[in-house]
Amino acid sequence: MLKDLTALFAPQNRRLIKLTTVARDEQELLLERFSGTESLSELFSFELSMISRDASLELKSQIGQPAQLAIELATGESRYINGYISAFSLEGSDGGLARYSATLSPWLWMLSRRVDSRIFQKQTIEAVIRTVFAAYGALPDFEFQLSQPLKTHSYITQYRESDLTFVLRLLEHEGLFFYFDHNQEKHTLIILDHSRDLSPLPQQPSIRYHSASVTETADSITEWRSHRRLQSGRMSIQTFDYKQPRNQLPVGMPSLNEQGNVDAYEVYDVLDHYSHGTFKDGERLVRQRLEAIEVQGKTFTGNSNCRAMYPGHTFELTQHFDHDRGSAEDRSFLLITVKHEGSNNYLSDESAGYKNEFVCIRHKIPYRHPITVARPSINGPLSAIVVGPEGEEVFTDELARIQVRFHWQRGDSLPQGTTWLRVAMPSAGSGFGHQFMPRIGQEVLVTFLAGDIDRPLVTSVL
């Protein structure tokens, strides 16, 4: 038995999948099997099953620590998956062999552990996200790869949200998406506003279709399926801006997705107050919403043993009966999701193996992630204190708006007030109405238009 264990825990360098953790020597963890999913604009998660000679490994010694999977490719190179251990468990021990399990998550997952409430003013989404990431020191590793400048938002509120939920919400509503790029040292969050320049898989840019019923030595796609789903064919929106109340800025646009001889069902949506200030901004919003719909119109799924596959990269499909006669553009596909499964043969006479399931679209179709994270909804009014310069009794701007400070704002938060807020009056109109401006220091009641935390309105004085 001792000889068997000694052979079992020999160096991993001849194994298909190698695991590196902070555990060393007698506590070394060997990977028995793993499974996990990577997707565009989603956090990857891998479940690891491991064995060790030590059943007394302290669980908290692994939590939050870096770990790495190295999957050996047919070329002898390795495809790396880096992350941090977010969960670690002892599953049992038979006296000579202990079984452990762990969850491998990206550094971005750590943001789910912190919840905050704060206000950002006159900043781009990129600037806000950089501020959020800055609180995590050296942990974040990220890049913004944008094709055009982002617009400046006058007022953005994080309200009782985790930093992760807040960041994901901002990215989705701005039309941005992301993927994780891994190397031997780290994993990097790549944030983009377009998919047209995404590059081929660095270790396997071209993948052959080869039926599973035929022996094949190279990594290949063994199953390939095409899917069509009827989608809405048009989108129209409009908004309301009190600075130009007669212009609701209606914008409509048909889908570019060809769906055959079917009606172009319309999605009509009245977006948030002040969602777009110009027709150009409205067209950008509609185009982004349509692209998220169009992505679902035609997708492709498959199975493979291609160890180099991961989302955010493209590949050329070759030797498939339904695509080989098409243009190079039509044979280029963007990976959206890859579900991995692999195992070593420490405790089995079977060969080590790897397989995956994947979802992709044609690369020529612009990718846009759908909006899945809603803004925090305020079910009722909140009270706040009117603020202004010291020595002033009333502080307003040219539109008779005031500034307030919510009770949930931290004492060290800057700026001290919110943005300028409109004040509801008993009556108002052109040349008539009431006017009573809340005084600095008074408590006021603030409601939120359509429950939107980013659209506050002062309705009364308490």
Short mmCIF file of C-alpha atoms in Angstrom, two decimals:
data_model
loop_
_atom_site.label_atom_id
_atom_site.label_comp_id
_atom_site.label_asym_id
_atom_site.label_seq_id
_atom_site.Cartn_x
_atom_site.Cartn_y
_atom_site.Cartn_z
CA MET A 1 0.00 0.00 0.00
CA LEU A 2 2.84 2.37 0.91
CA LYS A 3 4.47 1.70 -2.44
CA ASP A 4 1.20 2.39 -4.24
CA LEU A 5 0.76 5.71 -2.42
CA THR A 6 4.34 6.69 -3.16
CA ALA A 7 3.78 6.05 -6.85
CA LEU A 8 0.43 7.82 -6.72
CA PHE A 9 1.97 11.00 -5.35
CA ALA A 10 4.87 11.06 -7.75
CA PRO A 11 5.38 14.39 -9.58
CA GLN A 12 2.40 15.53 -11.66
CA ASN A 13 4.43 16.36 -14.75
CA ARG A 14 3.14 13.33 -16.64
CA ARG A 15 -0.53 14.01 -15.90
CA LEU A 16 -3.01 15.50 -18.37
CA ILE A 17 -4.21 18.12 -15.87
CA LYS A 18 -1.93 19.57 -13.23
CA LEU A 19 -3.07 21.51 -10.16
CA THR A 20 -0.94 24.08 -8.36
CA THR A 21 -2.03 25.40 -4.95
CA VAL A 22 -0.32 26.84 -1.87
CA ALA A 23 -0.31 23.33 -0.34
CA ARG A 24 3.11 21.69 -0.58
CA ASP A 25 5.03 18.52 0.30
CA GLU A 26 3.01 16.08 2.40
CA GLN A 27 -0.10 18.26 2.06
CA GLU A 28 0.09 18.43 -1.73
CA LEU A 29 -3.27 18.24 -3.47
CA LEU A 30 -3.61 16.16 -6.63
CA LEU A 31 -6.46 16.81 -9.03
CA GLU A 32 -8.68 13.80 -9.60
CA ARG A 33 -11.28 15.53 -11.79
CA PHE A 34 -12.73 18.96 -12.53
CA SER A 35 -15.72 20.57 -14.22
CA GLY A 36 -16.64 24.17 -14.85
CA THR A 37 -18.13 26.80 -17.12
CA GLU A 38 -16.74 29.91 -18.79
CA SER A 39 -19.05 32.40 -20.55
CA LEU A 40 -18.88 35.88 -21.96
CA SER A 41 -19.90 38.45 -19.31
CA GLU A 42 -20.15 35.80 -16.62
CA LEU A 43 -17.83 34.74 -13.83
CA PHE A 44 -16.15 31.40 -14.46
CA SER A 45 -16.50 28.70 -11.82
CA PHE A 46 -14.70 25.36 -11.61
CA GLU A 47 -15.41 22.51 -9.21
CA LEU A 48 -12.29 20.55 -8.26
CA SER A 49 -12.09 17.06 -6.74
CA MET A 50 -8.70 16.36 -5.16
CA ILE A 51 -6.81 13.76 -3.15
CA SER A 52 -4.05 14.16 -0.57
CA ARG A 53 -2.06 12.10 1.90
CA ASP A 54 -2.94 14.61 4.63
CA ALA A 55 -6.45 14.55 6.13
CA SER A 56 -5.61 17.37 8.55
CA LEU A 57 -5.10 20.12 5.99
CA GLU A 58 -6.50 23.30 7.56
CA LEU A 59 -9.44 24.37 5.40
CA LYS A 60 -9.03 28.09 6.01
CA SER A 61 -5.42 27.89 4.82
CA GLN A 62 -6.76 27.44 1.29
CA ILE A 63 -9.65 29.94 1.25
CA GLY A 64 -8.91 32.99 -0.87
CA GLN A 65 -5.60 31.56 -2.04
CA PRO A 66 -4.53 31.37 -5.70
CA ALA A 67 -4.68 28.11 -7.60
CA GLN A 68 -3.95 27.09 -11.16
CA LEU A 69 -4.98 24.34 -13.55
CA ALA A 70 -2.61 23.47 -16.40
CA ILE A 71 -4.21 21.34 -19.12
CA GLU A 72 -1.69 19.71 -21.42
CA LEU A 73 -2.47 20.24 -25.11
CA ALA A 74 -1.71 17.95 -28.03
CA THR A 75 1.18 20.24 -28.96
CA GLY A 76 2.83 19.82 -25.57
CA GLU A 77 1.89 23.36 -24.54
CA SER A 78 -0.46 24.06 -21.65
CA ARG A 79 -3.75 25.89 -21.41
CA TYR A 80 -3.87 27.63 -18.03
CA ILE A 81 -6.85 28.42 -15.83
CA ASN A 82 -6.03 30.74 -12.95
CA GLY A 83 -8.27 31.72 -10.07
CA TYR A 84 -8.79 31.86 -6.33
CA ILE A 85 -10.25 29.18 -4.08
CA SER A 86 -13.62 30.49 -2.89
CA ALA A 87 -14.78 27.27 -1.16
CA PHE A 88 -12.81 24.33 0.24
CA SER A 89 -14.09 21.14 1.88
CA LEU A 90 -12.83 17.87 3.32
CA GLU A 91 -15.08 15.17 1.83
CA GLY A 92 -13.69 12.19 3.75
CA SER A 93 -10.66 10.01 4.48
CA ASP A 94 -9.97 6.28 4.57
CA GLY A 95 -6.89 6.62 6.73
CA GLY A 96 -4.36 6.71 3.93
CA LEU A 97 -6.03 8.98 1.44
CA ALA A 98 -8.04 12.15 2.02
CA ARG A 99 -10.53 13.60 -0.44
CA TYR A 100 -11.02 17.35 -0.79
CA SER A 101 -13.20 19.54 -3.00
CA ALA A 102 -12.84 23.18 -3.94
CA THR A 103 -14.40 25.91 -6.06
CA LEU A 104 -12.12 27.99 -8.26
CA SER A 105 -13.39 31.53 -8.96
CA PRO A 106 -12.00 34.70 -10.57
CA TRP A 107 -10.71 37.65 -8.57
CA LEU A 108 -13.87 39.50 -9.62
CA TRP A 109 -15.88 37.09 -7.44
CA MET A 110 -14.30 38.69 -4.35
CA LEU A 111 -16.41 41.79 -5.06
CA SER A 112 -19.51 39.79 -4.09
CA ARG A 113 -18.31 39.80 -0.48
CA ARG A 114 -18.58 43.59 -0.04
CA VAL A 115 -21.87 45.55 -0.01
CA ASP A 116 -21.98 49.34 -0.19
CA SER A 117 -24.15 52.41 -0.80
CA ARG A 118 -22.66 55.53 -2.41
CA ILE A 119 -23.13 58.16 -5.11
CA PHE A 120 -20.96 58.93 -8.15
CA GLN A 121 -21.39 62.18 -10.06
CA LYS A 122 -20.29 63.31 -13.52
CA GLN A 123 -18.22 60.22 -14.30
CA THR A 124 -18.01 57.63 -17.04
CA ILE A 125 -18.76 53.99 -16.31
CA GLU A 126 -15.06 53.23 -16.73
CA ALA A 127 -14.12 55.83 -14.10
CA VAL A 128 -16.71 54.47 -11.65
CA ILE A 129 -15.53 50.87 -12.12
CA ARG A 130 -11.90 51.89 -11.67
CA THR A 131 -12.87 53.54 -8.37
CA VAL A 132 -14.63 50.36 -7.21
CA PHE A 133 -11.66 48.19 -8.18
CA ALA A 134 -9.18 50.52 -6.44
CA ALA A 135 -10.53 49.48 -3.04
CA TYR A 136 -9.19 45.95 -3.63
CA GLY A 137 -5.54 46.93 -3.90
CA ALA A 138 -3.38 44.71 -6.09
CA LEU A 139 -6.06 42.03 -6.52
CA PRO A 140 -7.82 43.38 -9.67
CA ASP A 141 -6.15 42.76 -13.01
CA PHE A 142 -8.17 44.26 -15.85
CA GLU A 143 -8.06 46.09 -19.18
CA PHE A 144 -10.59 48.32 -20.94
CA GLN A 145 -10.40 47.75 -24.70
CA LEU A 146 -12.87 50.31 -26.04
CA SER A 147 -13.35 51.54 -29.59
CA GLN A 148 -14.95 54.85 -28.62
CA PRO A 149 -15.20 57.15 -25.58
CA LEU A 150 -17.90 56.44 -23.02
CA LYS A 151 -20.46 59.10 -22.15
CA THR A 152 -20.37 60.93 -18.83
CA HIS A 153 -23.26 60.15 -16.47
CA SER A 154 -24.48 62.93 -14.21
CA TYR A 155 -25.61 60.68 -11.37
CA ILE A 156 -25.01 57.00 -10.55
CA THR A 157 -26.05 55.37 -7.28
CA GLN A 158 -24.89 52.14 -5.71
CA TYR A 159 -27.58 51.32 -3.15
CA ARG A 160 -27.32 48.26 -0.89
CA GLU A 161 -25.64 46.31 -3.67
CA SER A 162 -22.53 44.18 -3.62
CA ASP A 163 -19.65 45.67 -5.56
CA LEU A 164 -19.96 42.75 -7.97
CA THR A 165 -23.66 43.31 -8.69
CA PHE A 166 -23.02 47.03 -9.11
CA VAL A 167 -20.17 46.52 -11.59
CA LEU A 168 -22.08 43.91 -13.61
CA ARG A 169 -25.12 46.21 -13.75
CA LEU A 170 -23.07 49.16 -15.01
CA LEU A 171 -21.39 47.06 -17.69
CA GLU A 172 -24.66 45.61 -18.98
CA HIS A 173 -26.55 48.91 -19.09
CA GLU A 174 -23.63 50.57 -20.88
CA GLY A 175 -23.53 47.81 -23.52
CA LEU A 176 -20.12 46.52 -22.41
CA PHE A 177 -19.16 42.87 -22.04
CA PHE A 178 -16.12 40.96 -20.78
CA TYR A 179 -14.15 37.75 -20.70
CA PHE A 180 -11.16 36.45 -18.73
CA ASP A 181 -7.78 35.90 -20.34
CA HIS A 182 -5.51 33.37 -18.58
CA ASN A 183 -1.77 32.81 -18.70
CA GLN A 184 0.75 31.01 -16.51
CA GLU A 185 0.91 33.84 -13.99
CA LYS A 186 -2.59 35.34 -13.69
CA HIS A 187 -6.02 35.93 -15.21
CA THR A 188 -7.05 39.31 -16.61
CA LEU A 189 -10.54 40.77 -16.97
CA ILE A 190 -10.92 42.14 -20.52
CA ILE A 191 -13.76 44.68 -20.91
CA LEU A 192 -14.94 45.55 -24.44
CA ASP A 193 -17.61 47.49 -26.31
CA HIS A 194 -17.46 45.45 -29.54
CA SER A 195 -16.66 41.91 -30.68
CA ARG A 196 -15.43 42.49 -34.21
CA ASP A 197 -11.72 42.54 -33.30
CA LEU A 198 -11.71 39.49 -31.02
CA SER A 199 -8.81 37.26 -32.02
CA PRO A 200 -8.61 33.54 -32.88
CA LEU A 201 -7.83 30.96 -30.22
CA PRO A 202 -4.07 31.38 -29.73
CA GLN A 203 -3.36 27.64 -29.46
CA GLN A 204 -5.91 26.28 -31.96
CA PRO A 205 -7.25 28.93 -34.36
CA SER A 206 -8.64 26.29 -36.73
CA ILE A 207 -10.69 23.30 -35.55
CA ARG A 208 -11.67 20.32 -37.64
CA TYR A 209 -15.09 18.72 -37.49
CA HIS A 210 -14.68 14.97 -37.08
CA SER A 211 -17.51 12.61 -36.17
CA ALA A 212 -17.10 10.86 -32.83
CA SER A 213 -17.71 7.55 -34.59
CA VAL A 214 -14.38 7.83 -36.40
CA THR A 215 -11.00 7.57 -34.70
CA GLU A 216 -9.20 10.92 -34.53
CA THR A 217 -5.94 11.72 -32.78
CA ALA A 218 -6.08 15.53 -32.96
CA ASP A 219 -8.42 17.67 -30.86
CA SER A 220 -11.57 18.16 -32.92
CA ILE A 221 -15.27 18.96 -32.82
CA THR A 222 -17.25 15.72 -32.67
CA GLU A 223 -20.81 17.08 -32.68
CA TRP A 224 -22.20 20.25 -34.29
CA ARG A 225 -25.75 21.58 -34.08
CA SER A 226 -27.44 24.67 -35.57
CA HIS A 227 -30.33 26.51 -33.90
CA ARG A 228 -32.80 29.18 -35.02
CA ARG A 229 -35.09 31.04 -32.61
CA LEU A 230 -37.75 33.52 -33.65
CA GLN A 231 -36.83 36.92 -32.24
CA SER A 232 -38.40 40.36 -32.19
CA GLY A 233 -37.69 42.18 -35.43
CA ARG A 234 -37.89 45.80 -34.37
CA MET A 235 -37.32 47.96 -31.32
CA SER A 236 -38.66 51.42 -30.49
CA ILE A 237 -38.05 53.59 -27.44
CA GLN A 238 -38.81 57.02 -26.11
CA THR A 239 -38.01 58.93 -22.95
CA PHE A 240 -38.88 62.10 -21.04
CA ASP A 241 -36.59 64.98 -20.15
CA TYR A 242 -38.08 67.83 -18.13
CA LYS A 243 -35.63 70.22 -19.78
CA GLN A 244 -37.26 69.47 -23.17
CA PRO A 245 -40.72 68.12 -22.21
CA ARG A 246 -42.25 68.41 -25.68
CA ASN A 247 -39.59 66.19 -27.24
CA GLN A 248 -39.81 62.58 -26.11
CA LEU A 249 -36.99 61.62 -28.48
CA PRO A 250 -38.69 58.60 -30.07
CA VAL A 251 -36.25 56.24 -31.80
CA GLY A 252 -37.06 53.08 -33.74
CA MET A 253 -34.92 50.62 -35.64
CA PRO A 254 -35.46 47.29 -37.45
CA SER A 255 -33.36 44.25 -36.69
CA LEU A 256 -30.65 43.25 -39.16
CA ASN A 257 -31.37 39.61 -38.43
CA GLU A 258 -32.91 37.84 -41.45
CA GLN A 259 -35.56 35.46 -40.14
CA GLY A 260 -37.41 34.47 -43.26
CA ASN A 261 -41.05 35.16 -44.06
CA VAL A 262 -42.26 36.17 -40.59
CA ASP A 263 -43.65 39.35 -39.07
CA ALA A 264 -41.20 41.79 -37.49
CA TYR A 265 -42.64 41.82 -33.98
CA GLU A 266 -41.82 45.07 -32.24
CA VAL A 267 -40.49 45.67 -28.75
CA TYR A 268 -41.67 49.10 -27.59
CA ASP A 269 -40.16 50.35 -24.36
CA VAL A 270 -40.48 53.63 -22.50
CA LEU A 271 -37.04 53.87 -20.96
CA ASP A 272 -36.03 55.62 -17.78
CA HIS A 273 -36.38 59.36 -17.45
CA TYR A 274 -33.54 61.08 -19.32
CA SER A 275 -32.29 57.77 -20.77
CA HIS A 276 -31.00 59.59 -23.86
CA GLY A 277 -30.59 63.28 -24.54
CA THR A 278 -30.18 63.11 -28.33
CA PHE A 279 -31.38 60.95 -31.20
CA LYS A 280 -27.80 59.71 -31.65
CA ASP A 281 -27.70 58.48 -28.06
CA GLY A 282 -31.13 56.90 -28.55
CA GLU A 283 -30.01 55.08 -31.68
CA ARG A 284 -27.00 53.73 -29.81
CA LEU A 285 -29.26 52.38 -27.06
CA VAL A 286 -31.64 50.75 -29.54
CA ARG A 287 -28.80 49.23 -31.52
CA GLN A 288 -27.31 47.69 -28.38
CA ARG A 289 -30.66 46.26 -27.27
CA LEU A 290 -31.27 44.83 -30.74
CA GLU A 291 -27.82 43.24 -30.85
CA ALA A 292 -28.55 41.44 -27.58
CA ILE A 293 -31.72 40.08 -29.20
CA GLU A 294 -30.04 39.20 -32.51
CA VAL A 295 -27.36 37.12 -30.76
CA GLN A 296 -30.08 34.65 -29.74
CA GLY A 297 -31.54 34.42 -33.24
CA LYS A 298 -29.03 31.91 -34.57
CA THR A 299 -26.62 29.96 -32.41
CA PHE A 300 -24.51 26.86 -32.75
CA THR A 301 -23.75 24.25 -30.10
CA GLY A 302 -21.40 21.34 -30.11
CA ASN A 303 -19.20 18.87 -28.31
CA SER A 304 -15.46 18.53 -28.60
CA ASN A 305 -12.24 17.46 -26.96
CA CYS A 306 -10.55 20.77 -27.85
CA ARG A 307 -8.64 21.67 -24.73
CA ALA A 308 -7.68 25.12 -26.08
CA MET A 309 -11.29 26.40 -26.25
CA TYR A 310 -12.41 29.33 -24.11
CA PRO A 311 -14.87 32.24 -24.59
CA GLY A 312 -13.82 35.57 -26.04
CA HIS A 313 -11.93 34.04 -28.97
CA THR A 314 -12.84 32.82 -32.41
CA PHE A 315 -12.05 29.71 -34.44
CA GLU A 316 -12.40 28.59 -38.03
CA LEU A 317 -14.52 25.48 -38.52
CA THR A 318 -13.11 23.16 -41.19
CA GLN A 319 -14.27 19.98 -42.92
CA HIS A 320 -17.90 20.30 -41.88
CA PHE A 321 -20.35 19.22 -44.58
CA ASP A 322 -22.71 22.16 -44.00
CA HIS A 323 -20.12 24.94 -43.79
CA ASP A 324 -17.08 23.93 -45.80
CA ARG A 325 -18.43 25.45 -49.01
CA GLY A 326 -19.14 28.78 -47.31
CA SER A 327 -16.92 31.84 -47.19
CA ALA A 328 -14.13 32.20 -44.66
CA GLU A 329 -16.30 34.77 -42.87
CA ASP A 330 -19.15 32.28 -42.51
CA ARG A 331 -16.77 29.65 -41.13
CA SER A 332 -15.48 31.95 -38.38
CA PHE A 333 -17.24 31.49 -35.03
CA LEU A 334 -17.08 33.31 -31.69
CA LEU A 335 -17.18 31.17 -28.55
CA ILE A 336 -19.83 32.35 -26.09
CA THR A 337 -19.83 29.53 -23.54
CA VAL A 338 -17.61 26.51 -22.87
CA LYS A 339 -18.49 23.84 -20.30
CA HIS A 340 -15.40 21.82 -19.39
CA GLU A 341 -14.99 18.40 -17.86
CA GLY A 342 -11.71 16.56 -17.30
CA SER A 343 -10.09 13.91 -15.15
CA ASN A 344 -6.77 12.31 -14.32
CA ASN A 345 -6.37 8.60 -13.66
CA TYR A 346 -4.91 8.55 -10.16
CA LEU A 347 -7.54 6.17 -8.81
CA SER A 348 -8.60 4.45 -12.01
CA ASP A 349 -7.17 2.21 -14.70
CA GLU A 350 -8.97 4.29 -17.34
CA SER A 351 -7.15 6.88 -19.39
CA ALA A 352 -7.17 10.51 -18.36
CA GLY A 353 -9.57 12.55 -20.47
CA TYR A 354 -11.10 15.89 -21.34
CA LYS A 355 -14.31 16.95 -23.12
CA ASN A 356 -16.47 20.03 -23.43
CA GLU A 357 -19.76 21.42 -24.64
CA PHE A 358 -19.81 24.85 -26.24
CA VAL A 359 -22.06 27.59 -27.61
CA CYS A 360 -20.96 29.94 -30.37
CA ILE A 361 -22.22 32.43 -32.94
CA ARG A 362 -20.82 33.57 -36.25
CA HIS A 363 -18.08 36.10 -35.61
CA LYS A 364 -19.64 38.55 -38.06
CA ILE A 365 -22.70 38.89 -35.78
CA PRO A 366 -22.01 41.63 -33.18
CA TYR A 367 -22.09 40.24 -29.66
CA ARG A 368 -24.01 42.10 -26.96
CA HIS A 369 -24.86 40.72 -23.54
CA PRO A 370 -28.53 41.01 -22.51
CA ILE A 371 -29.50 43.09 -19.49
CA THR A 372 -29.94 40.63 -16.63
CA VAL A 373 -29.06 42.80 -13.61
CA ALA A 374 -31.81 45.27 -12.71
CA ARG A 375 -31.27 48.57 -10.98
CA PRO A 376 -32.08 48.46 -7.25
CA SER A 377 -35.74 49.33 -6.79
CA ILE A 378 -36.90 51.73 -4.08
CA ASN A 379 -40.36 50.70 -2.91
CA GLY A 380 -41.01 53.87 -0.91
CA PRO A 381 -39.67 57.35 -0.21
CA LEU A 382 -36.50 58.10 1.74
CA SER A 383 -35.85 61.10 3.94
CA ALA A 384 -32.81 63.33 3.54
CA ILE A 385 -31.35 66.60 4.82
CA VAL A 386 -31.09 69.69 2.61
CA VAL A 387 -27.46 70.81 2.28
CA GLY A 388 -25.69 73.89 0.98
CA PRO A 389 -22.83 76.32 1.62
CA GLU A 390 -22.24 77.38 5.20
CA GLY A 391 -23.96 80.67 6.04
CA GLU A 392 -26.69 80.28 3.39
CA GLU A 393 -30.35 79.70 4.26
CA VAL A 394 -31.55 78.65 0.81
CA PHE A 395 -29.32 77.13 -1.87
CA THR A 396 -30.76 76.51 -5.36
CA ASP A 397 -29.70 76.62 -8.99
CA GLU A 398 -31.37 78.42 -11.90
CA LEU A 399 -34.02 75.67 -12.16
CA ALA A 400 -34.96 75.99 -8.46
CA ARG A 401 -33.40 72.63 -7.66
CA ILE A 402 -31.81 71.81 -4.32
CA GLN A 403 -29.19 69.43 -2.99
CA VAL A 404 -29.71 66.92 -0.21
CA ARG A 405 -27.73 64.39 1.76
CA PHE A 406 -29.25 60.96 2.38
CA HIS A 407 -28.94 59.44 5.83
CA TRP A 408 -27.25 56.37 4.36
CA GLN A 409 -24.37 58.37 2.88
CA ARG A 410 -21.16 57.81 4.82
CA GLY A 411 -19.57 60.69 6.67
CA ASP A 412 -16.43 60.54 4.55
CA SER A 413 -18.28 60.36 1.22
CA LEU A 414 -17.63 63.12 -1.29
CA PRO A 415 -19.22 65.25 -2.51
CA GLN A 416 -21.34 65.91 0.56
CA GLY A 417 -24.60 66.46 -1.36
CA THR A 418 -26.33 64.66 -4.16
CA THR A 419 -26.85 66.04 -7.61
CA TRP A 420 -29.40 68.84 -8.08
CA LEU A 421 -32.92 67.56 -7.34
CA ARG A 422 -36.21 68.97 -8.55
CA VAL A 423 -38.76 69.95 -5.90
CA ALA A 424 -42.47 69.17 -6.31
CA MET A 425 -44.79 72.17 -5.75
CA PRO A 426 -48.57 72.33 -5.04
CA SER A 427 -48.98 73.84 -8.52
CA ALA A 428 -46.62 74.94 -11.26
CA GLY A 429 -46.78 76.21 -14.80
CA SER A 430 -45.78 78.97 -17.19
CA GLY A 431 -46.34 82.23 -15.33
CA PHE A 432 -48.20 80.77 -12.34
CA GLY A 433 -47.79 78.41 -9.41
CA HIS A 434 -46.53 78.11 -5.86
CA GLN A 435 -42.95 78.18 -4.74
CA PHE A 436 -41.55 77.21 -1.39
CA MET A 437 -37.92 76.18 -1.31
CA PRO A 438 -36.77 73.84 1.47
CA ARG A 439 -34.19 75.46 3.73
CA ILE A 440 -30.72 74.13 4.41
CA GLY A 441 -30.88 71.74 7.35
CA GLN A 442 -34.54 70.81 6.85
CA GLU A 443 -35.59 67.20 6.46
CA VAL A 444 -37.29 66.42 3.16
CA LEU A 445 -38.99 63.39 1.66
CA VAL A 446 -37.41 62.04 -1.53
CA THR A 447 -39.24 59.72 -3.91
CA PHE A 448 -37.82 58.00 -6.97
CA LEU A 449 -39.38 58.12 -10.42
CA ALA A 450 -40.56 54.62 -11.37
CA GLY A 451 -38.64 53.36 -8.35
CA ASP A 452 -35.31 54.17 -10.04
CA ILE A 453 -32.62 54.96 -7.47
CA ASP A 454 -30.90 57.23 -10.01
CA ARG A 455 -33.98 59.46 -10.47
CA PRO A 456 -34.71 61.16 -7.10
CA LEU A 457 -37.35 63.86 -6.64
CA VAL A 458 -38.10 65.96 -3.52
CA THR A 459 -41.83 65.78 -2.78
CA SER A 460 -42.31 67.38 0.65
CA VAL A 461 -40.75 68.87 3.76
CA LEU A 462 -41.03 67.00 7.07
#
